[in-house]
CSV table of C-alpha atoms in Angstrom, one decimal:
chain,number,residue,atom,x,y,z
A,1,THR,CA,-10.4,10.3,-9.3
A,2,GLN,CA,-7.5,10.0,-6.8
A,3,LEU,CA,-8.4,11.2,-3.5
A,4,LEU,CA,-4.1,10.7,-3.2
A,5,GLU,CA,-2.6,12.3,-6.4
A,6,GLN,CA,1.5,12.2,-6.1
A,7,SER,CA,3.6,13.6,-8.4
A,8,PRO,CA,5.6,13.5,-10.8
A,9,GLN,CA,4.5,10.2,-11.3
A,10,PHE,CA,8.4,9.1,-12.6
A,11,LEU,CA,11.8,10.7,-11.9
A,12,SER,CA,15.3,9.5,-13.1
A,13,ILE,CA,18.9,10.9,-11.1
A,14,GLN,CA,21.5,11.5,-11.2
A,15,GLU,CA,22.9,9.0,-7.8
A,16,GLY,CA,24.4,12.7,-5.4
A,17,GLU,CA,21.0,14.7,-6.4
A,18,ASN,CA,18.1,16.5,-4.4
A,19,LEU,CA,14.0,15.3,-5.3
A,20,THR,CA,11.2,16.9,-3.6
A,21,VAL,CA,7.8,14.0,-3.9
A,22,TYR,CA,4.4,15.5,-3.3
A,23,CYS,CA,1.2,14.0,-2.2
A,24,ASN,CA,-1.8,16.4,-2.7
A,25,SER,CA,-6.0,15.9,-1.4
A,26,SER,CA,-8.8,18.6,-1.9
A,27,SER,CA,-9.9,17.1,1.8
A,28,VAL,CA,-8.0,18.3,5.2
A,29,PHE,CA,-7.0,13.8,6.0
A,30,SER,CA,-5.5,13.8,9.9
A,31,SER,CA,-2.7,11.3,8.8
A,32,LEU,CA,-0.7,10.3,6.6
A,33,GLN,CA,1.8,7.7,5.8
A,34,TRP,CA,4.6,7.5,3.7
A,35,TYR,CA,5.8,4.1,2.4
A,36,ARG,CA,8.4,2.6,0.0
A,37,GLN,CA,8.3,-0.3,-1.8
A,38,GLU,CA,11.3,-2.6,-4.2
A,39,PRO,CA,10.7,-4.2,-6.8
A,40,GLY,CA,8.4,-7.9,-5.8
A,41,GLU,CA,8.2,-7.2,-2.6
A,42,GLY,CA,5.1,-5.3,-0.3
A,43,PRO,CA,5.8,-1.7,0.5
A,44,VAL,CA,7.1,-1.0,4.2
A,45,LEU,CA,6.1,2.2,5.8
A,46,LEU,CA,8.6,5.3,6.6
A,47,VAL,CA,6.8,7.7,9.0
A,48,THR,CA,3.4,9.0,9.8
A,49,VAL,CA,2.8,13.0,9.9
A,50,VAL,CA,-0.6,13.4,12.3
A,51,THR,CA,0.2,17.1,12.9
A,52,GLY,CA,-0.3,20.2,10.6
A,53,GLY,CA,2.9,22.1,9.7
A,54,GLU,CA,5.0,18.5,11.6
A,55,VAL,CA,8.4,17.8,9.8
A,56,LYS,CA,9.8,14.5,10.7
A,57,LYS,CA,13.2,13.4,9.4
A,58,LEU,CA,14.8,10.1,8.9
A,59,LYS,CA,18.5,10.0,8.1
A,60,ARG,CA,18.5,11.4,4.6
A,61,LEU,CA,15.1,11.9,4.2
A,62,THR,CA,12.5,14.8,4.8
A,63,PHE,CA,9.0,14.1,5.4
A,64,GLN,CA,6.4,17.2,6.1
A,65,PHE,CA,3.7,18.1,6.2
A,66,GLY,CA,1.2,20.6,5.7
A,67,ASP,CA,-0.2,23.1,7.5
A,68,ALA,CA,-3.8,22.7,5.9
A,69,ARG,CA,-2.9,19.1,6.1
A,70,LYS,CA,-4.4,18.3,3.2
A,71,ASP,CA,-0.8,17.9,1.9
A,72,SER,CA,2.5,16.1,2.3
A,73,SER,CA,6.0,16.6,0.7
A,74,LEU,CA,9.1,13.8,0.8
A,75,HIS,CA,13.2,15.7,0.1
A,76,ILE,CA,15.3,12.8,0.0
A,77,THR,CA,19.0,14.7,-0.1
A,78,ALA,CA,22.0,13.4,-2.2
A,79,ALA,CA,20.4,10.7,-3.5
A,80,GLN,CA,22.0,7.1,-3.7
A,81,PRO,CA,20.9,4.2,-5.3
A,82,GLY,CA,19.1,2.4,-2.9
A,83,ASP,CA,16.9,4.5,-2.8
A,84,THR,CA,15.4,3.7,-5.8
A,85,GLY,CA,11.6,1.9,-5.4
A,86,LEU,CA,8.0,3.3,-5.6
A,87,TYR,CA,7.5,5.4,-2.8
A,88,LEU,CA,3.3,5.8,-1.7
A,89,CYS,CA,1.4,9.0,-0.2
A,90,ALA,CA,-1.5,7.1,2.1
A,91,ARG,CA,-4.1,8.8,4.1
A,92,ASP,CA,-6.6,7.3,6.4
A,93,ARG,CA,-9.8,7.1,5.4
A,94,GLY,CA,-12.2,5.5,8.7
A,95,ASN,CA,-11.0,2.3,9.0
A,96,LYS,CA,-9.7,2.1,5.3
A,97,LEU,CA,-5.9,3.5,4.1
A,98,VAL,CA,-6.5,5.2,1.1
A,99,PHE,CA,-3.5,5.0,-1.1
A,100,GLY,CA,-1.5,8.1,-3.9
A,101,ALA,CA,-0.5,6.1,-7.8
A,102,GLY,CA,3.0,7.1,-5.9
A,103,THR,CA,5.8,8.3,-8.0
A,104,ILE,CA,8.4,6.0,-9.4
A,105,LEU,CA,12.5,6.9,-8.7
A,106,ARG,CA,15.2,5.1,-9.9
A,107,VAL,CA,18.6,7.3,-8.7
A,108,LYS,CA,21.9,5.4,-11.3
A,109,SER,CA,25.0,5.9,-10.1
B,1,ASN,CA,8.9,-13.9,12.7
B,2,ALA,CA,7.0,-14.7,9.4
B,3,GLY,CA,4.9,-11.2,9.8
B,4,VAL,CA,2.4,-11.6,7.1
B,5,THR,CA,2.8,-14.8,4.6
B,6,GLN,CA,0.9,-15.1,1.4
B,7,THR,CA,0.4,-18.2,-0.8
B,8,PRO,CA,0.9,-18.8,-4.2
B,9,LYS,CA,3.6,-16.1,-5.4
B,10,PHE,CA,2.4,-16.4,-8.9
B,11,GLN,CA,-1.0,-18.4,-10.1
B,12,VAL,CA,-2.8,-18.4,-13.5
B,13,LEU,CA,-5.6,-19.1,-14.5
B,14,LYS,CA,-8.4,-19.5,-17.2
B,15,THR,CA,-11.6,-17.4,-17.7
B,16,GLY,CA,-14.0,-18.5,-15.1
B,17,GLN,CA,-11.9,-20.6,-12.8
B,18,SER,CA,-12.4,-19.9,-9.2
B,19,MET,CA,-9.2,-19.6,-6.8
B,20,THR,CA,-8.6,-18.6,-2.8
B,21,LEU,CA,-5.5,-17.0,-1.9
B,22,GLN,CA,-4.1,-17.0,1.0
B,23,CYS,CA,-3.1,-15.1,4.0
B,24,ALA,CA,-2.0,-16.1,7.6
B,25,GLN,CA,-0.3,-13.6,9.8
B,26,ASP,CA,1.3,-14.4,13.3
B,27,MET,CA,1.7,-10.9,15.1
B,28,ASN,CA,-1.7,-11.7,16.7
B,29,HIS,CA,-3.3,-8.3,14.7
B,30,GLU,CA,-6.9,-7.3,14.6
B,31,TYR,CA,-6.7,-5.7,11.5
B,32,MET,CA,-6.1,-7.5,7.8
B,33,SER,CA,-7.0,-6.0,4.1
B,34,TRP,CA,-6.2,-6.7,0.6
B,35,TYR,CA,-5.3,-4.7,-1.9
B,36,ARG,CA,-5.2,-4.8,-5.8
B,37,GLN,CA,-1.8,-3.1,-7.5
B,38,ASP,CA,-2.5,-2.0,-11.0
B,39,PRO,CA,0.4,-0.3,-13.4
B,40,GLY,CA,-0.2,3.6,-12.6
B,41,MET,CA,-3.3,3.4,-10.0
B,42,GLY,CA,-1.3,2.3,-6.9
B,43,LEU,CA,-2.8,0.1,-4.4
B,44,ARG,CA,-6.7,-0.1,-4.3
B,45,LEU,CA,-8.8,-2.2,-1.5
B,46,ILE,CA,-10.7,-4.7,-2.3
B,47,HIS,CA,-11.8,-5.2,1.6
B,48,TYR,CA,-11.0,-5.2,5.3
B,49,SER,CA,-11.3,-7.1,9.2
B,50,VAL,CA,-11.7,-5.2,11.3
B,51,GLY,CA,-11.3,-8.9,13.4
B,52,ALA,CA,-12.6,-12.1,13.5
B,53,GLY,CA,-15.9,-12.5,12.5
B,54,ILE,CA,-16.5,-8.6,10.7
B,55,THR,CA,-14.9,-7.9,7.6
B,56,ASP,CA,-16.7,-5.1,5.1
B,57,GLN,CA,-15.7,-3.8,1.4
B,58,GLY,CA,-13.4,-1.8,0.2
B,59,GLU,CA,-12.8,1.0,-3.0
B,60,VAL,CA,-13.0,-2.1,-5.6
B,61,PRO,CA,-14.7,-5.1,-4.4
B,62,ASN,CA,-16.7,-7.0,-7.5
B,63,GLY,CA,-15.5,-10.1,-7.9
B,64,TYR,CA,-14.2,-10.8,-5.1
B,65,ASN,CA,-15.6,-12.8,-1.5
B,66,VAL,CA,-13.6,-13.1,2.3
B,67,SER,CA,-13.8,-14.2,5.7
B,68,ARG,CA,-12.7,-14.0,9.0
B,69,SER,CA,-12.8,-17.2,11.1
B,70,THR,CA,-10.1,-16.2,12.7
B,71,THR,CA,-7.9,-14.3,13.8
B,72,GLU,CA,-4.1,-15.2,11.6
B,73,ASP,CA,-5.9,-15.8,8.5
B,74,PHE,CA,-8.1,-13.6,5.9
B,75,PRO,CA,-8.3,-16.0,2.7
B,76,LEU,CA,-9.6,-13.6,-0.2
B,77,ARG,CA,-11.6,-15.6,-3.1
B,78,LEU,CA,-12.3,-14.9,-7.0
B,79,LEU,CA,-15.5,-16.9,-7.6
B,80,SER,CA,-14.8,-16.3,-11.4
B,81,ALA,CA,-12.4,-15.3,-12.8
B,82,ALA,CA,-12.1,-12.2,-15.1
B,83,PRO,CA,-9.2,-10.9,-17.5
B,84,SER,CA,-10.0,-7.5,-15.8
B,85,GLN,CA,-9.2,-9.3,-12.5
B,86,THR,CA,-5.0,-9.5,-13.5
B,87,SER,CA,-3.2,-7.7,-11.4
B,88,VAL,CA,-1.2,-7.7,-8.0
B,89,TYR,CA,-2.3,-8.4,-4.6
B,90,PHE,CA,-0.9,-7.5,-1.6
B,91,CYS,CA,-2.4,-8.8,2.3
B,92,ALA,CA,-1.6,-6.5,4.9
B,93,SER,CA,-2.3,-6.1,8.9
B,94,SER,CA,-2.1,-3.8,11.4
B,95,LYS,CA,-2.1,-4.0,15.3
B,96,THR,CA,-5.4,-1.8,16.0
B,97,GLY,CA,-6.0,-0.9,12.3
B,98,SER,CA,-6.9,3.1,13.6
B,99,ASN,CA,-6.2,5.3,11.4
B,100,THR,CA,-2.6,6.1,12.6
B,101,GLY,CA,-1.5,2.3,12.4
B,102,GLU,CA,1.2,0.8,10.4
B,103,LEU,CA,0.1,-1.3,8.1
B,104,PHE,CA,2.3,-4.5,7.3
B,105,PHE,CA,2.2,-6.0,3.6
B,106,GLY,CA,2.8,-9.0,2.5
B,107,GLU,CA,5.9,-10.2,-0.2
B,108,GLY,CA,2.5,-10.4,-3.1
B,109,SER,CA,0.6,-13.0,-5.1
B,110,ARG,CA,0.8,-12.0,-8.9
B,111,LEU,CA,-2.3,-13.3,-10.5
B,112,THR,CA,-2.7,-13.7,-14.6
B,113,VAL,CA,-6.7,-14.2,-15.6
B,114,LEU,CA,-6.5,-16.1,-19.1
């Protein structure tokens, strides 16, 4: 059983469309990180959210941490082919960082 | 800065062979970890270390050994490779290993066990 559930598993959209991916847990976590991974490379941190209800923006990406600190979402506005990749959320578990299975995003031009 | 360097990038082993995946970081990070990545399963933590001389198990430690004799290096050893260990392995480091610390990843090592 995944500690973190990510949905959808796969998303294929046209350039210019908007999309939202989700990360959910059955338990409260103190912080959550979002990473993006491109083929053949390691994941790279996009953002860390630590406060319930927090919203952070990174250009066309908007990250939200749920009020109850059990869920998070990533919204991309006007997706571009360069957004293609695997989006991973990760939560703390003591000294460990536990990852979800990820959402594969493909943006077609 | 080189960041996190993993070697080799590709390796093919026969069942029962042993090998070591090397990981080095030049950022003076205290925290280092090894993950494996399999399709549909995300990244799963194998072993981690909060500092030189200290290691601990992650979610999937069986079949793997680690050591941390220096701050810079964190090798992962497979003592007797099995086909189930076919995967892409990532080494990562973090300045503090706190629950908000950013993980810096290497480029990965793709291992195939026949």
